[in-house]
Short mmCIF file of C-alpha atoms in Angstrom, two decimals:
data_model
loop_
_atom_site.label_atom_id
_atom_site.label_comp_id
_atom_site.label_asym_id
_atom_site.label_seq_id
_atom_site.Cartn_x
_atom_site.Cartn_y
_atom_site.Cartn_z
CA UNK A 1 30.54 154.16 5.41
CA UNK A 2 30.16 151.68 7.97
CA UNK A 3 28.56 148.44 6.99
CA UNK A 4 27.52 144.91 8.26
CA UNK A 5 26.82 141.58 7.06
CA UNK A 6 24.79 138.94 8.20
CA UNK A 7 25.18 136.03 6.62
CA UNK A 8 22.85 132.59 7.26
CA UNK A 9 24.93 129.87 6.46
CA UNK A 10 24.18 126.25 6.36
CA UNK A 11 26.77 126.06 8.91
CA UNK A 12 27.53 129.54 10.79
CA UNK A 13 25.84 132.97 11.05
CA UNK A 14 28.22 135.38 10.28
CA UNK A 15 28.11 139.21 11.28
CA UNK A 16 31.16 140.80 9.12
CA UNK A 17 31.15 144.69 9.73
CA UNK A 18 33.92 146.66 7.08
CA UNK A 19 34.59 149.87 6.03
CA UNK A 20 33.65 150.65 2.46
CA UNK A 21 32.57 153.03 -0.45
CA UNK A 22 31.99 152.81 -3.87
CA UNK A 23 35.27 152.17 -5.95
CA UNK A 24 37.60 150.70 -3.11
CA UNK A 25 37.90 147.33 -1.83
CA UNK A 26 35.98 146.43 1.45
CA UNK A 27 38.29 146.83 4.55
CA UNK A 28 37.25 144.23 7.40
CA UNK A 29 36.67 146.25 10.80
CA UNK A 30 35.80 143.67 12.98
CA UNK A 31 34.04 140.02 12.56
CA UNK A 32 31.35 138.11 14.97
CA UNK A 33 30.22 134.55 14.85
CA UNK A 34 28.63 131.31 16.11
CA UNK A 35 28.93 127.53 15.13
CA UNK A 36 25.02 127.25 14.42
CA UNK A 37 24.85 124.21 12.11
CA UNK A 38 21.25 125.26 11.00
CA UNK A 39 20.87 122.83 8.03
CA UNK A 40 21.64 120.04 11.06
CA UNK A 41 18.68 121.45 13.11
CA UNK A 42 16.33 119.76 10.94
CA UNK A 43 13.57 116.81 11.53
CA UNK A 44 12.67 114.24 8.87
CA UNK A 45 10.68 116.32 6.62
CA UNK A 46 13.48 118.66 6.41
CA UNK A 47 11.80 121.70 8.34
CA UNK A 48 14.24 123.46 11.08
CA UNK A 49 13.45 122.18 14.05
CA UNK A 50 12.11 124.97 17.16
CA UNK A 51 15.89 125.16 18.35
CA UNK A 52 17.43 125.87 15.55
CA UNK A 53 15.50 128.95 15.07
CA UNK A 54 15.20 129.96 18.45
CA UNK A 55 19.24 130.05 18.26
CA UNK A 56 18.68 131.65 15.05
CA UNK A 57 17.03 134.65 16.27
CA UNK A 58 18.79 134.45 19.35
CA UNK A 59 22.04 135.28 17.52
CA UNK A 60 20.46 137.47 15.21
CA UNK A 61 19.68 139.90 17.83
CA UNK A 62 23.15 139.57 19.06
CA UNK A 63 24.63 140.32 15.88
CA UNK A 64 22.88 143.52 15.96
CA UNK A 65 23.90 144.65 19.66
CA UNK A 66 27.70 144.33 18.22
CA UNK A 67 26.88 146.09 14.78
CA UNK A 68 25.84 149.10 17.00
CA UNK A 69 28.33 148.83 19.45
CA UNK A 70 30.76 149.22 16.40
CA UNK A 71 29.04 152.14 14.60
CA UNK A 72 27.24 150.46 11.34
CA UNK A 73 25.43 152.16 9.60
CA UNK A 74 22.95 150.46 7.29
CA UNK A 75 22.75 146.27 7.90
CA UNK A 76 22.84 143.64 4.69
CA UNK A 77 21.24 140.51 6.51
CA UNK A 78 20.90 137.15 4.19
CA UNK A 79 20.35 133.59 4.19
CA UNK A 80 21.69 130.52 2.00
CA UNK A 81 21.05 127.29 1.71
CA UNK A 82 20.03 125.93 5.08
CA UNK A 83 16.81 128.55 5.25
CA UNK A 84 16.34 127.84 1.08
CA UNK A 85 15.72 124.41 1.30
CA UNK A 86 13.85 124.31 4.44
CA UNK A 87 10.44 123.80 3.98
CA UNK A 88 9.50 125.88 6.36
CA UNK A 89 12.13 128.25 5.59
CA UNK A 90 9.07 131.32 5.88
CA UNK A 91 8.33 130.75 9.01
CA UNK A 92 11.53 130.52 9.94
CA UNK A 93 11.87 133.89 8.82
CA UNK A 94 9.14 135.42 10.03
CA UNK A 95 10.22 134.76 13.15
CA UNK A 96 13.27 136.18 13.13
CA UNK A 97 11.50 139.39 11.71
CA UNK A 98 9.19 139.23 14.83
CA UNK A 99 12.12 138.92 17.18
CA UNK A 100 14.91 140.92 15.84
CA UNK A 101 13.03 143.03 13.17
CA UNK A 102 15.27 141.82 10.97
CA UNK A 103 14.32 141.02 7.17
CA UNK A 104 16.48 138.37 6.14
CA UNK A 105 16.68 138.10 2.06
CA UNK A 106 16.81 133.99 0.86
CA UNK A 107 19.07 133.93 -1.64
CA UNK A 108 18.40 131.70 -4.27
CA UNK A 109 21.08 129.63 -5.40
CA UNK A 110 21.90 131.36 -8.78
CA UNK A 111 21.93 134.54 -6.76
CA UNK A 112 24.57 133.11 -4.38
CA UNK A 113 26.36 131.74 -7.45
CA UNK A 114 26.48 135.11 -8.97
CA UNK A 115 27.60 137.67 -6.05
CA UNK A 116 30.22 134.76 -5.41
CA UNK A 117 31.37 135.44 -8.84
CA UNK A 118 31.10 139.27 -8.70
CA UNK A 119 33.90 139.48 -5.55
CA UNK A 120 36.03 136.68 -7.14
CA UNK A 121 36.40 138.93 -10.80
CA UNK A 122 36.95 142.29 -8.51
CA UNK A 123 39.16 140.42 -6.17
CA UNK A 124 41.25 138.89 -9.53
CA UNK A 125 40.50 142.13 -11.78
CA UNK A 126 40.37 141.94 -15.69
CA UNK A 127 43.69 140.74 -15.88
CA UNK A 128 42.52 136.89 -15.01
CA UNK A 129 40.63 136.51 -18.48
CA UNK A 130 37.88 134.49 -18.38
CA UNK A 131 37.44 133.21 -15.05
CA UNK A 132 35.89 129.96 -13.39
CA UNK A 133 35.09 130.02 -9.98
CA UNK A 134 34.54 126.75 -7.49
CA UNK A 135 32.76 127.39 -4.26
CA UNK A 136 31.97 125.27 -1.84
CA UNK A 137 29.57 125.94 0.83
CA UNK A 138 28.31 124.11 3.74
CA UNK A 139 25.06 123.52 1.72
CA UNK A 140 25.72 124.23 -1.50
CA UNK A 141 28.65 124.02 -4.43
CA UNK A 142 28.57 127.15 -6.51
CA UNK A 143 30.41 126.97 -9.97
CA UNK A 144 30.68 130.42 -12.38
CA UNK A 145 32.35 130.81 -15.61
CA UNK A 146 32.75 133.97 -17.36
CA UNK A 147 34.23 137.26 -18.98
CA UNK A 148 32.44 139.63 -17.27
CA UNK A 149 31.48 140.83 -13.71
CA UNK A 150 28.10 138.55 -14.27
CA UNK A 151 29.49 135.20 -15.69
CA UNK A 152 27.77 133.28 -18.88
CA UNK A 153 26.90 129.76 -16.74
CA UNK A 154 25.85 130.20 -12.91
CA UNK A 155 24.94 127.09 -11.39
CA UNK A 156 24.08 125.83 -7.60
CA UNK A 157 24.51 122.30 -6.94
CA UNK A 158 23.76 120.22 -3.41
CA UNK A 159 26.64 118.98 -2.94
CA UNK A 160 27.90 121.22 0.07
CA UNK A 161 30.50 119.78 2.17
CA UNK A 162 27.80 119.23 5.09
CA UNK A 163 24.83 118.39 2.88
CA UNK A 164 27.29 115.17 1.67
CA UNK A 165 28.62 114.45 5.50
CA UNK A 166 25.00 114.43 6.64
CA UNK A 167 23.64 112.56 3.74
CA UNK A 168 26.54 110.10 2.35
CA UNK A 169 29.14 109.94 4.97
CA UNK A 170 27.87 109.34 8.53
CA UNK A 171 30.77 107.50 10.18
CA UNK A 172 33.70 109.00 12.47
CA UNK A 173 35.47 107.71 10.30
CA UNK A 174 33.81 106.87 7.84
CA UNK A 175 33.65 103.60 6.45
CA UNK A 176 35.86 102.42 3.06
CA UNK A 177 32.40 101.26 1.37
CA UNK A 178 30.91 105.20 2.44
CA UNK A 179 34.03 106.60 0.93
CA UNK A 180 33.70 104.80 -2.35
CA UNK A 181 29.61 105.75 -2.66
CA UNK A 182 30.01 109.15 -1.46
CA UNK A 183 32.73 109.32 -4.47
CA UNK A 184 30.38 107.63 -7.15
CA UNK A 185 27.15 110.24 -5.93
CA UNK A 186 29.09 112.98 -6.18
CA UNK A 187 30.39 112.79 -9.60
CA UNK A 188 27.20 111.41 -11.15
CA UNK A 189 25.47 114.59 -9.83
CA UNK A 190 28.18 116.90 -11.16
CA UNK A 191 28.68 114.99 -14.33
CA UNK A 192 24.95 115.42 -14.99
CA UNK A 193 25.42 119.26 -14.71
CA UNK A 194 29.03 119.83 -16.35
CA UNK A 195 28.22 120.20 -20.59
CA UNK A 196 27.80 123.45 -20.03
CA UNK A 197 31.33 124.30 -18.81
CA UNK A 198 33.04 121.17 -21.01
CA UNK A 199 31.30 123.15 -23.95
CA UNK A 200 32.62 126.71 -23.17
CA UNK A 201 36.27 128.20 -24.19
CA UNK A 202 38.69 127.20 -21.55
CA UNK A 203 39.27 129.42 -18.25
CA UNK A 204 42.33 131.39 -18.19
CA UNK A 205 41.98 132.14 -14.12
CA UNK A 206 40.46 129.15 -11.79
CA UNK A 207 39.69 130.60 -8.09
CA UNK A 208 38.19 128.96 -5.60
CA UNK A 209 36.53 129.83 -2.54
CA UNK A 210 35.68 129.11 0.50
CA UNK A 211 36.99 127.71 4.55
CA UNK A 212 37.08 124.70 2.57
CA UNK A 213 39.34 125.06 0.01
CA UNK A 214 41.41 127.23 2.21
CA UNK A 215 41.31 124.68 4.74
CA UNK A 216 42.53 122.42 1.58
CA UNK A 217 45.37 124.31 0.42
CA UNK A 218 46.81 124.98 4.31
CA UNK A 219 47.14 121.49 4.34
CA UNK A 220 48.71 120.94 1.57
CA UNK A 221 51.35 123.62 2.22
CA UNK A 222 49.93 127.07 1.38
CA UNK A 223 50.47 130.04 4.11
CA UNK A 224 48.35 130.52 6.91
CA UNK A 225 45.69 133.11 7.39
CA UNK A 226 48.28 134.82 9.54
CA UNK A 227 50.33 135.54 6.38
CA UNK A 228 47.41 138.00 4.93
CA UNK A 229 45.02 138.08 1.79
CA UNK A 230 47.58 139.11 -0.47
CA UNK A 231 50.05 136.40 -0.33
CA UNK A 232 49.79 133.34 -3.07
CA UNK A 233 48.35 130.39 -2.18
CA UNK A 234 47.68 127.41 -4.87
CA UNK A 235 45.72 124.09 -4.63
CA UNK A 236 46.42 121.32 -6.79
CA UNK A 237 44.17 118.35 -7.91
CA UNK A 238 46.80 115.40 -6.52
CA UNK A 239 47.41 117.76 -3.63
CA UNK A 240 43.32 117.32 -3.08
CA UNK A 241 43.37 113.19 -3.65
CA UNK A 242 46.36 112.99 -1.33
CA UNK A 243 44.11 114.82 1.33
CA UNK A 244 41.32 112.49 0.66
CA UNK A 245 43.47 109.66 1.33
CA UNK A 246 45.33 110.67 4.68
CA UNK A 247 42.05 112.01 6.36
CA UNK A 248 39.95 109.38 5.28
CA UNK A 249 40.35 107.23 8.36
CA UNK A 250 40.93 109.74 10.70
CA UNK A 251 38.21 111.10 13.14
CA UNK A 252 37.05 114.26 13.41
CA UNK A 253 38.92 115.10 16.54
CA UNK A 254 42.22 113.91 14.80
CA UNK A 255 41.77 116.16 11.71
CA UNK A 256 41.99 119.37 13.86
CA UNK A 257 45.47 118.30 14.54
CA UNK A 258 46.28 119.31 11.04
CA UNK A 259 46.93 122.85 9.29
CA UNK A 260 43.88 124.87 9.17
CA UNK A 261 41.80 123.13 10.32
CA UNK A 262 38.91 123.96 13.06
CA UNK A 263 37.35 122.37 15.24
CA UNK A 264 34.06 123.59 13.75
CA UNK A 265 34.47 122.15 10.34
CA UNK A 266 36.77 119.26 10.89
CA UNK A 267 33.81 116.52 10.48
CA UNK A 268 33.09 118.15 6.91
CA UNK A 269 36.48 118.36 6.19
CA UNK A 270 36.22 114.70 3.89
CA UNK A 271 33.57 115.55 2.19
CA UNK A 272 34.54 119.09 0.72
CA UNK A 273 37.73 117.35 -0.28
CA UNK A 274 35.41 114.78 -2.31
CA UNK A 275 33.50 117.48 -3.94
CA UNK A 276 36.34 119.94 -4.72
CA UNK A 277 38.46 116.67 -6.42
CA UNK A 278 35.25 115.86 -8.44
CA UNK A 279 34.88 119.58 -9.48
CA UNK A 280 38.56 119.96 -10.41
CA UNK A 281 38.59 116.85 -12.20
CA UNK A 282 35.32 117.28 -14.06
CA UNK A 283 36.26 120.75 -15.01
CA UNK A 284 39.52 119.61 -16.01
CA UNK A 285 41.25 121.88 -13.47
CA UNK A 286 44.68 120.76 -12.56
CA UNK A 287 45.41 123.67 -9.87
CA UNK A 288 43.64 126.70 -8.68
CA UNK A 289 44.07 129.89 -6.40
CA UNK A 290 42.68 130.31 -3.87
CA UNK A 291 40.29 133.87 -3.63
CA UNK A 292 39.69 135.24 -0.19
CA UNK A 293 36.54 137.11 -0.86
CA UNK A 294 33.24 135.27 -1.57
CA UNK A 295 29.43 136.10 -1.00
CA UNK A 296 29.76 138.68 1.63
CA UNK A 297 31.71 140.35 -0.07
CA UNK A 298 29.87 139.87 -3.36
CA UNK A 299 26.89 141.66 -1.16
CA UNK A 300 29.40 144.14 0.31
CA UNK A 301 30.03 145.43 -3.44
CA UNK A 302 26.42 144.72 -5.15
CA UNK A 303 24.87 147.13 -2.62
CA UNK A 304 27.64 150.12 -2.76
CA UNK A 305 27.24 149.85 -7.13
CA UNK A 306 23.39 150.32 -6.20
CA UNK A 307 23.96 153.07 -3.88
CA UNK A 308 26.29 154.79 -6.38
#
């Protein structure tokens, strides 16, 4: 059958409509998308401000005019951090109900965590052992560890790579001094949250996930997108600090000069480097592949085991 997602992200909204059934892996049919930036549409209580969510709905509804145009036949519309955190995330909501008729489903951060985790094990199969999975979101960092298609230790963490540009890294460039406290904050917050993992037996597969990390590992040599899902690509820890350090003084506008890297997430780009050298580090992760398949696709295969 013909499906679609729409996925609310902290940064884009995301219609991705594929092919599927229960059993085979999701073929990709045709992909739609706008640079939203939702979790920056915010005022300083946190609530998303009347333009954000007119835009929200706007593209919503357009979203659905290109699902039908291509034949879908049953819609999986959700929403991530951005709309979770907002305080007025509801209203938010019901507005896009009353202008699309669209019931978008808030994820909670576990949730996210554990779909992630769900398309990384069927992406790697049972042949990767017990996997760990890094994800890092716009809003949110999602890390997974486990044997299974549900993994043991699910946790969602702030530290998405726009959450830290908005909140610890404000300069174009940013300054040495941001650099060094945007460092310190991120690893106290993981460090508070990593026993768990430093307590369990060791991964045998690390993926991560994510533009991010793919944007990560094309600059530090790995194929493009152009290459396919299939081919190999690895990112290593000193690979990640060596990023960190040629991109920290460059602007936003400069960073799209390099490998895989848009426009759209350019300004992020430091900051998801930060938090995925933290993670690897913490974790004790020297290298890891990177997965192509992630939430939507963790949603993509959730809903065809519950219609089987």
């Amino acid at each position: 059958m013909r499906l679609g997602v729409i996925d609310v992200g902290s940064n884009t909204v995301h219609l991705l409509v594929v092919d599927a059934h229960h059993g085979a892996a999701p073929i990709p049919a045709t992909s739609h998308k706008i640079l939203l930036r939702l979790s920056e549409h915010v005022d300083a209580d946190g609530c998303i401000d009347d333009a954000g969510a007119a835009d929200l709905s706007r593209f919503v509804a357009e979203c659905l005019e290109v699902a039908e145009d291509h034949g879908v036949e049953e819609i999986l519309p959700f929403a991530t951090s951005a709309v979770r955190e907002a305080p007025n995330g509801d209203e938010v909501l019901a507005r896009v109900r009353a202008d699309t008729g669209v019931d978008l489903r808030v994820l909670s951060g576990e949730d996210e965590a554990r779909l992630t985790f769900l398309a990384a094990r069927r992406w790697a199969g049972w042949s990767a052992g017990r996997l760990l999975v890094v994800d890092i979101g716009g809003g949110s960092l999602e890390l997974t560890l486990g044997d299974d298609e549900d993994p043991d230790i699910a946790k969602s963490l702030l530290l998405g790579a726009g959450r830290v540009t908005r909140d610890l890294l404000p300069g174009n460039p940013p300054s040495a001094q941001e650099i060094k406290t945007a460092r310190r904050a991120v690893r106290a917050t993981l460090a508070k949250e990593i026993r768990p993992y430093a307590k369990a037996s060791s991964p045998d597969t690390v993926l991560g996930t994510s533009k991010t990390m793919r944007s990560l590992a094309r600059i530090a040599g790995a194929a493009p997108s152009a290459d396919g899902p299939y081919v190999d690509r690895r990112l290593r820890l000193e690979d990640v600090t060596a990023t960190i350090a040629r991109i920290s003084t460059m602007t936003a506008h400069e960073r799209v000069e390099l490998p895989g890297v848009s426009a759209s997430r350019a300004h992020q780009l430091l900051a998801g480097g930060i938090v995925a050298e933290a993670a690897m580090d913490l974790l004790g992760v020297r290298e890891l592949t990177i997965c192509p398949w992630a939430l939507r696709e963790g949603v993509l295969l959730r809903y065809l085991d519950l219609m089987s």
